[in-house]
Short mmCIF file of C-alpha atoms and ligand atoms in Angstrom, two decimals:
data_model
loop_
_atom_site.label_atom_id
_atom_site.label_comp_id
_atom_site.label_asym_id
_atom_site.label_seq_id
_atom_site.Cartn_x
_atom_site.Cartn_y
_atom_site.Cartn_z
CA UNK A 1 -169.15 -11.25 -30.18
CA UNK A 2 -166.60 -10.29 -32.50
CA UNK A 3 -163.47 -12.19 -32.93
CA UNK A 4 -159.94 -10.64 -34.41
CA UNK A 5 -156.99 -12.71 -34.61
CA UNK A 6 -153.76 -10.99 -34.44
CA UNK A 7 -150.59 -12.69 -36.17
CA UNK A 8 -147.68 -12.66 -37.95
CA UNK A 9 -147.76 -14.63 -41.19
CA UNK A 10 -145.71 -17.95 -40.57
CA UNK A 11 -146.17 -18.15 -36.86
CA UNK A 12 -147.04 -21.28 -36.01
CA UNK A 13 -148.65 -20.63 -32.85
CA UNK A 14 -151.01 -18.47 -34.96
CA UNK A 15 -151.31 -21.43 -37.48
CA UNK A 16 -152.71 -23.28 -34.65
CA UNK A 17 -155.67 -21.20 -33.85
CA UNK A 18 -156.33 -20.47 -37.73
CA UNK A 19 -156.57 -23.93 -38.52
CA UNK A 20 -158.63 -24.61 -35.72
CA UNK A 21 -161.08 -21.81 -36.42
CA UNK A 22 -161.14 -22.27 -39.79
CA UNK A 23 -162.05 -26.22 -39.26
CA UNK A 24 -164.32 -25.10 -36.73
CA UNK A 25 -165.72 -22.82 -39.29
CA UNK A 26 -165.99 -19.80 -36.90
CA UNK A 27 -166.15 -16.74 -38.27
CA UNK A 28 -163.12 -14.43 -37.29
CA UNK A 29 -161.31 -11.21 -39.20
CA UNK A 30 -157.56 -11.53 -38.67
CA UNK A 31 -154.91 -8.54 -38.76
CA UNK A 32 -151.35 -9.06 -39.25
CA UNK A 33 -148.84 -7.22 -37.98
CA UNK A 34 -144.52 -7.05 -38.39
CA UNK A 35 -143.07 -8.43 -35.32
CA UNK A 36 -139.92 -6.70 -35.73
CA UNK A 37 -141.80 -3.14 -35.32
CA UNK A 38 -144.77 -4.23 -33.23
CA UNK A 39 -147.68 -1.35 -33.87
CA UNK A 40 -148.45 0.55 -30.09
CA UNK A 41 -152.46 -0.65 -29.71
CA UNK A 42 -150.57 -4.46 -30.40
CA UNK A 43 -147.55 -3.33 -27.15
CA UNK A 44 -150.49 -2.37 -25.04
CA UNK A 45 -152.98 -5.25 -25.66
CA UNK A 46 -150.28 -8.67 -25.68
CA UNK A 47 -149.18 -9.33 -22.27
CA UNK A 48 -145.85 -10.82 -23.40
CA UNK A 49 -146.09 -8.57 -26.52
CA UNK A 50 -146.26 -12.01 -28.56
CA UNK A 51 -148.85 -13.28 -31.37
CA UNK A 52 -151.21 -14.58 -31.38
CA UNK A 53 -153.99 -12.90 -29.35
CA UNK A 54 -157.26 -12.75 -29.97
CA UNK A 55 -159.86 -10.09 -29.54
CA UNK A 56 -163.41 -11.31 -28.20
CA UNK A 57 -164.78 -7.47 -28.45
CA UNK A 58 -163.14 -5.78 -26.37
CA UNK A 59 -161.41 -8.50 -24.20
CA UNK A 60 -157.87 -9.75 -25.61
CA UNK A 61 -156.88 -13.51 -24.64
CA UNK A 62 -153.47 -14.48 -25.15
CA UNK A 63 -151.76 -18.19 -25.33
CA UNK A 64 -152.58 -20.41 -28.34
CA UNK A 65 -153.42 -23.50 -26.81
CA UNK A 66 -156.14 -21.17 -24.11
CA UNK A 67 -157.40 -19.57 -27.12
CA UNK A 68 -158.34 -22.97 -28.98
CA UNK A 69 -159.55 -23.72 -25.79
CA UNK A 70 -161.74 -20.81 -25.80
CA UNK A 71 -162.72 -21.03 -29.63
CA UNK A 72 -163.32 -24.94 -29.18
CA UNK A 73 -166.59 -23.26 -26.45
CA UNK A 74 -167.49 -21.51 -29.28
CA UNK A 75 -168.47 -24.60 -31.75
CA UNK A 76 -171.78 -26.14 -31.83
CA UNK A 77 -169.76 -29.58 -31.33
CA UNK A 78 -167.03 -29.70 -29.16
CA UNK A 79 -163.28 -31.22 -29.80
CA UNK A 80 -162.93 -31.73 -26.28
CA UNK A 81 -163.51 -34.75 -24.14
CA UNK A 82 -166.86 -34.10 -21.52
CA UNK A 83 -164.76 -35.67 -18.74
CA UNK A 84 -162.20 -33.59 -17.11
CA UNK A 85 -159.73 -35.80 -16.38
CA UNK A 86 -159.62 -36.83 -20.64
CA UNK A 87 -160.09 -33.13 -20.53
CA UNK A 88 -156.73 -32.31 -18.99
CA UNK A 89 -154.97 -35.06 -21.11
CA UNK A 90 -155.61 -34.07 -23.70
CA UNK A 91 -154.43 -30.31 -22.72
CA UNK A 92 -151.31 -31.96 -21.86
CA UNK A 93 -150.87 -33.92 -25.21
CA UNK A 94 -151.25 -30.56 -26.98
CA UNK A 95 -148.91 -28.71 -24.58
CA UNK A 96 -146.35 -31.68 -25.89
CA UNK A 97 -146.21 -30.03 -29.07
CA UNK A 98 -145.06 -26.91 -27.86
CA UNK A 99 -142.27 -28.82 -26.59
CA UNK A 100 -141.27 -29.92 -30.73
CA UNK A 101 -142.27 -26.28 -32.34
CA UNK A 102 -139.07 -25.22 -29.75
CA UNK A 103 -136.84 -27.83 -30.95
CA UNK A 104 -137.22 -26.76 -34.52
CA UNK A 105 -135.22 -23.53 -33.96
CA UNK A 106 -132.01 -25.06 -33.18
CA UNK A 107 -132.75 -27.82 -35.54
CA UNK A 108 -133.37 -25.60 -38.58
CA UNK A 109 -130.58 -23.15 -37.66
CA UNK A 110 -127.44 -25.26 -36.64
CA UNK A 111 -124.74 -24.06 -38.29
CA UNK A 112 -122.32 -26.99 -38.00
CA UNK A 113 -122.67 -30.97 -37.94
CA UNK A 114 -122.28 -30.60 -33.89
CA UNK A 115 -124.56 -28.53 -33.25
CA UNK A 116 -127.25 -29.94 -35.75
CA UNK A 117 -126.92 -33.76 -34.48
CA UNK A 118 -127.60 -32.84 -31.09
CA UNK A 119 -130.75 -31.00 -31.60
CA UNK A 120 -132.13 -33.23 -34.72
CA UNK A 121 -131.27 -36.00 -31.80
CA UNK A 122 -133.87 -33.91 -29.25
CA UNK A 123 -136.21 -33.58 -32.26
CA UNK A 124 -136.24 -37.69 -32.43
CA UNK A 125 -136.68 -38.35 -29.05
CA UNK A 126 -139.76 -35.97 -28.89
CA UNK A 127 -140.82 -37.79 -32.20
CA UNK A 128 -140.22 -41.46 -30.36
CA UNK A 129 -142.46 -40.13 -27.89
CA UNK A 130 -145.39 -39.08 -30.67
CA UNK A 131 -144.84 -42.84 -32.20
CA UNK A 132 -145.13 -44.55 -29.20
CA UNK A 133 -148.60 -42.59 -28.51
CA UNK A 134 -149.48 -43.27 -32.28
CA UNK A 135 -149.35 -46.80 -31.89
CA UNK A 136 -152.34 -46.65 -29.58
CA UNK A 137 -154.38 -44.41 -31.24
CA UNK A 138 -154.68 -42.93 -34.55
CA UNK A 139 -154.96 -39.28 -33.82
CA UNK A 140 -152.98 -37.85 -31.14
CA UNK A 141 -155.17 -38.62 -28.10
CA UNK A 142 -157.68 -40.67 -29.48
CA UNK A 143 -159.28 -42.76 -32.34
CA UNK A 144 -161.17 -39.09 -33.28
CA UNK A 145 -159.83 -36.15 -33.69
CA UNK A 146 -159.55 -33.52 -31.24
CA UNK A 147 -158.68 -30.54 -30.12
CA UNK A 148 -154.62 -31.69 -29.62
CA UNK A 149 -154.42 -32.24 -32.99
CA UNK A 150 -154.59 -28.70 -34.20
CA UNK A 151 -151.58 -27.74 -31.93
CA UNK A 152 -149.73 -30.15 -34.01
CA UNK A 153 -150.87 -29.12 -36.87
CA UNK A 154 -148.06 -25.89 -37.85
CA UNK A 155 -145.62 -29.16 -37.34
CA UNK A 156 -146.36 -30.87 -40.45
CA UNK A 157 -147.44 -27.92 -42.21
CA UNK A 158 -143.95 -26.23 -41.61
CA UNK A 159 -141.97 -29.37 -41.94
CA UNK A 160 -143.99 -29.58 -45.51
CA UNK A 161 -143.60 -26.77 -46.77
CA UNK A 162 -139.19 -26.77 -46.32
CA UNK A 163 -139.13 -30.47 -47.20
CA UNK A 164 -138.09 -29.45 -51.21
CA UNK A 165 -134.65 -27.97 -49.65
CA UNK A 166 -133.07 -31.40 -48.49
CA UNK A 167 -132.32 -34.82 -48.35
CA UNK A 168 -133.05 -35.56 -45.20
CA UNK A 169 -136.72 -37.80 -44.29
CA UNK A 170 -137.25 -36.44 -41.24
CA UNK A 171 -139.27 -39.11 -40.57
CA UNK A 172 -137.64 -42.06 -41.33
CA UNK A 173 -138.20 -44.71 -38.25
CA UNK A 174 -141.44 -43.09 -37.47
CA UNK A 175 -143.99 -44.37 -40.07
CA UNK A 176 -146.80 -44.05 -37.53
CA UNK A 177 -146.05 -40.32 -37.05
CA UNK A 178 -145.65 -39.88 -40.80
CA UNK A 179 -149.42 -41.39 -41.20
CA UNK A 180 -150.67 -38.81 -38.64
CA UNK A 181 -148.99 -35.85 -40.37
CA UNK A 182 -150.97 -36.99 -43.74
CA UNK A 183 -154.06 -37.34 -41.87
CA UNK A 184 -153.91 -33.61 -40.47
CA UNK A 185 -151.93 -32.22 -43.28
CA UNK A 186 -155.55 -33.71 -45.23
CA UNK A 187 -157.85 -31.01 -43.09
CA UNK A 188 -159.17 -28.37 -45.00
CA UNK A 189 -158.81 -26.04 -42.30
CA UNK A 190 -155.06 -27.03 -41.72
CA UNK A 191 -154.76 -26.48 -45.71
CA UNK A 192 -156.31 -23.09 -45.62
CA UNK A 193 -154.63 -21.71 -42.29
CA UNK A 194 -151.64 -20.94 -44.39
CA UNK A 195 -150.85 -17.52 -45.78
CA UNK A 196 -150.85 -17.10 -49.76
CA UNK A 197 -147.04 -17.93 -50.35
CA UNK A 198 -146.65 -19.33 -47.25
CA UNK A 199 -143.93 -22.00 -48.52
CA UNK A 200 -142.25 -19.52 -50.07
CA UNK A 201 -141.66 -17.60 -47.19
CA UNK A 202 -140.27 -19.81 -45.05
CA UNK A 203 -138.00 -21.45 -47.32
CA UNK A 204 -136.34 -18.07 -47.79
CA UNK A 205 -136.12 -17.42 -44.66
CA UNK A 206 -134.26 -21.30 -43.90
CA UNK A 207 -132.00 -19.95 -46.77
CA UNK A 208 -131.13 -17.02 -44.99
CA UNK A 209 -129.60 -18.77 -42.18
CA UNK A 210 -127.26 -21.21 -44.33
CA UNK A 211 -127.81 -23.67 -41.84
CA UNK A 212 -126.31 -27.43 -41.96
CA UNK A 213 -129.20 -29.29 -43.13
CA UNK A 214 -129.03 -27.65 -46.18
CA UNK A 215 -125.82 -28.78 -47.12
CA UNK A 216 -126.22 -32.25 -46.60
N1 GSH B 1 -146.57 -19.70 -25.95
C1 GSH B 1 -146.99 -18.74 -26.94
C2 GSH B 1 -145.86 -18.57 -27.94
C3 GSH B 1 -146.15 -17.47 -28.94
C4 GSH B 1 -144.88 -17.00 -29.63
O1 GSH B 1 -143.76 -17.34 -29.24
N2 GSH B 1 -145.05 -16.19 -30.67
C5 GSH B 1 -143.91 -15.60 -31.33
C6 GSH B 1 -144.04 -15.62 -32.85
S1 GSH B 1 -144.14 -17.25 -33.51
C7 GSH B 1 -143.84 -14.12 -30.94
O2 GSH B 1 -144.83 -13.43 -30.98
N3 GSH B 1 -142.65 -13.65 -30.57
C8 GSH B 1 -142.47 -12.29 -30.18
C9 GSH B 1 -141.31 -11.64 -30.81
O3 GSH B 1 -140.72 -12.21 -31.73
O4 GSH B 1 -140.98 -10.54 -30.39
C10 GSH B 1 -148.27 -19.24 -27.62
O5 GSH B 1 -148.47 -20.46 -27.66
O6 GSH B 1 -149.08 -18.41 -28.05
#
């Protein structure tokens, strides 16, 4: 069965599923398309009109954690725990992330000292959280890496690529967390799920805001 990714080039829910696939080395054709005039055929196939979705043939599966889960079926060796109960936590580990990737907004475009402290203070205690896990295991659920990790991955790969344009260690008190970012900022696939210019991109588009990490 065929498999087309549809995304928008820095999305990091898309960055998700590309890293996965492209760790899990499935073969997949992707399509991008400009969220800010979203094509008809994309309108009538994305339930929430959001990216990414992915086209199995003709079916269209939307969410990027249920479409890892979905891709993860389609690996010869699975990321997943066999037990349902690991199953599920680990499902819930990676639905923690989603919890960060919102944070980020506010975080990258506070305008004033204010409004910046407060949501750089949520992004910490979500981070306290991700150290406290770390000191258990090395990967985000377990000694191996799994499925979870890949919905971190756009994390470090984002926080990366914008760390030339301040001062600020966003990690600093969180050495455990900084480790793990290495580790999946090392994948191949997490590498290669970035588009050509990728860094580029999204430092332009921090610029654009002027927001108050910039100017520290
Ligand atoms: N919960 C969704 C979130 C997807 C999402 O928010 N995608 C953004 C782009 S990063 C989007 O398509 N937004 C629609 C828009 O901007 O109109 C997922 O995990 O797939």
């Amino acid at each position: 069965m065929s498999l087309t990714l549809v995304s928008f080039n820095i999305c990091p829910y898309v960055l998700r599923v590309v890293a996965a696939l492209n760790h899990l080395k499935i073969p997949y054709e992707i399509k991008y398309i400009d969220l800010e005039n979203k094509p008809d055929w994309f309108v009538k196939a994305s339930p929430l009109e959001k990216v990414p979705i992915l086209f199995v043939g003709e079916t269209v599966i939307f969410e990027s954690l249920v479409i890892l889960d979905y891709i993860n079926t389609l690996a010869p060796q699975s990321l997943l725990p066999a037990d349902n109960l690991q199953k599920a936590l680990n499902r819930a580990r990676a639905e923690f992330s989603g919890e960060i990737i919102g944070t980020f907004w506010s975080v990258f475009s506070s305008k004033t000292e204010e409004q910046f402290k407060s949501s750089f203070g949520d992004l910490k205690w979500y981070f306290e959280k991700l150290e406290a896990w770390l000191s258990q295991t090395k990967f985000i659920y377990s000694n191996e890496l799994t499925l979870a990790d890949f919905a971190y991955a756009p994390i470090f790969t984002l926080l990366e690529a914008i760390k030339p344009l301040f001062k600020l260690d966003v990690y600093e008190g969180f050495p455990r967390l900084q480790e793990y970012s290495k580790q999946i900022l090392s994948l191949p696939g997490v590498q290669s799920s970035k588009v050509e210019n990728y860094d580029q991109i999204l430092q332009e588009r921090l610029k654009k805001g002027d927001p108050y990490i910039l100017k520290q």
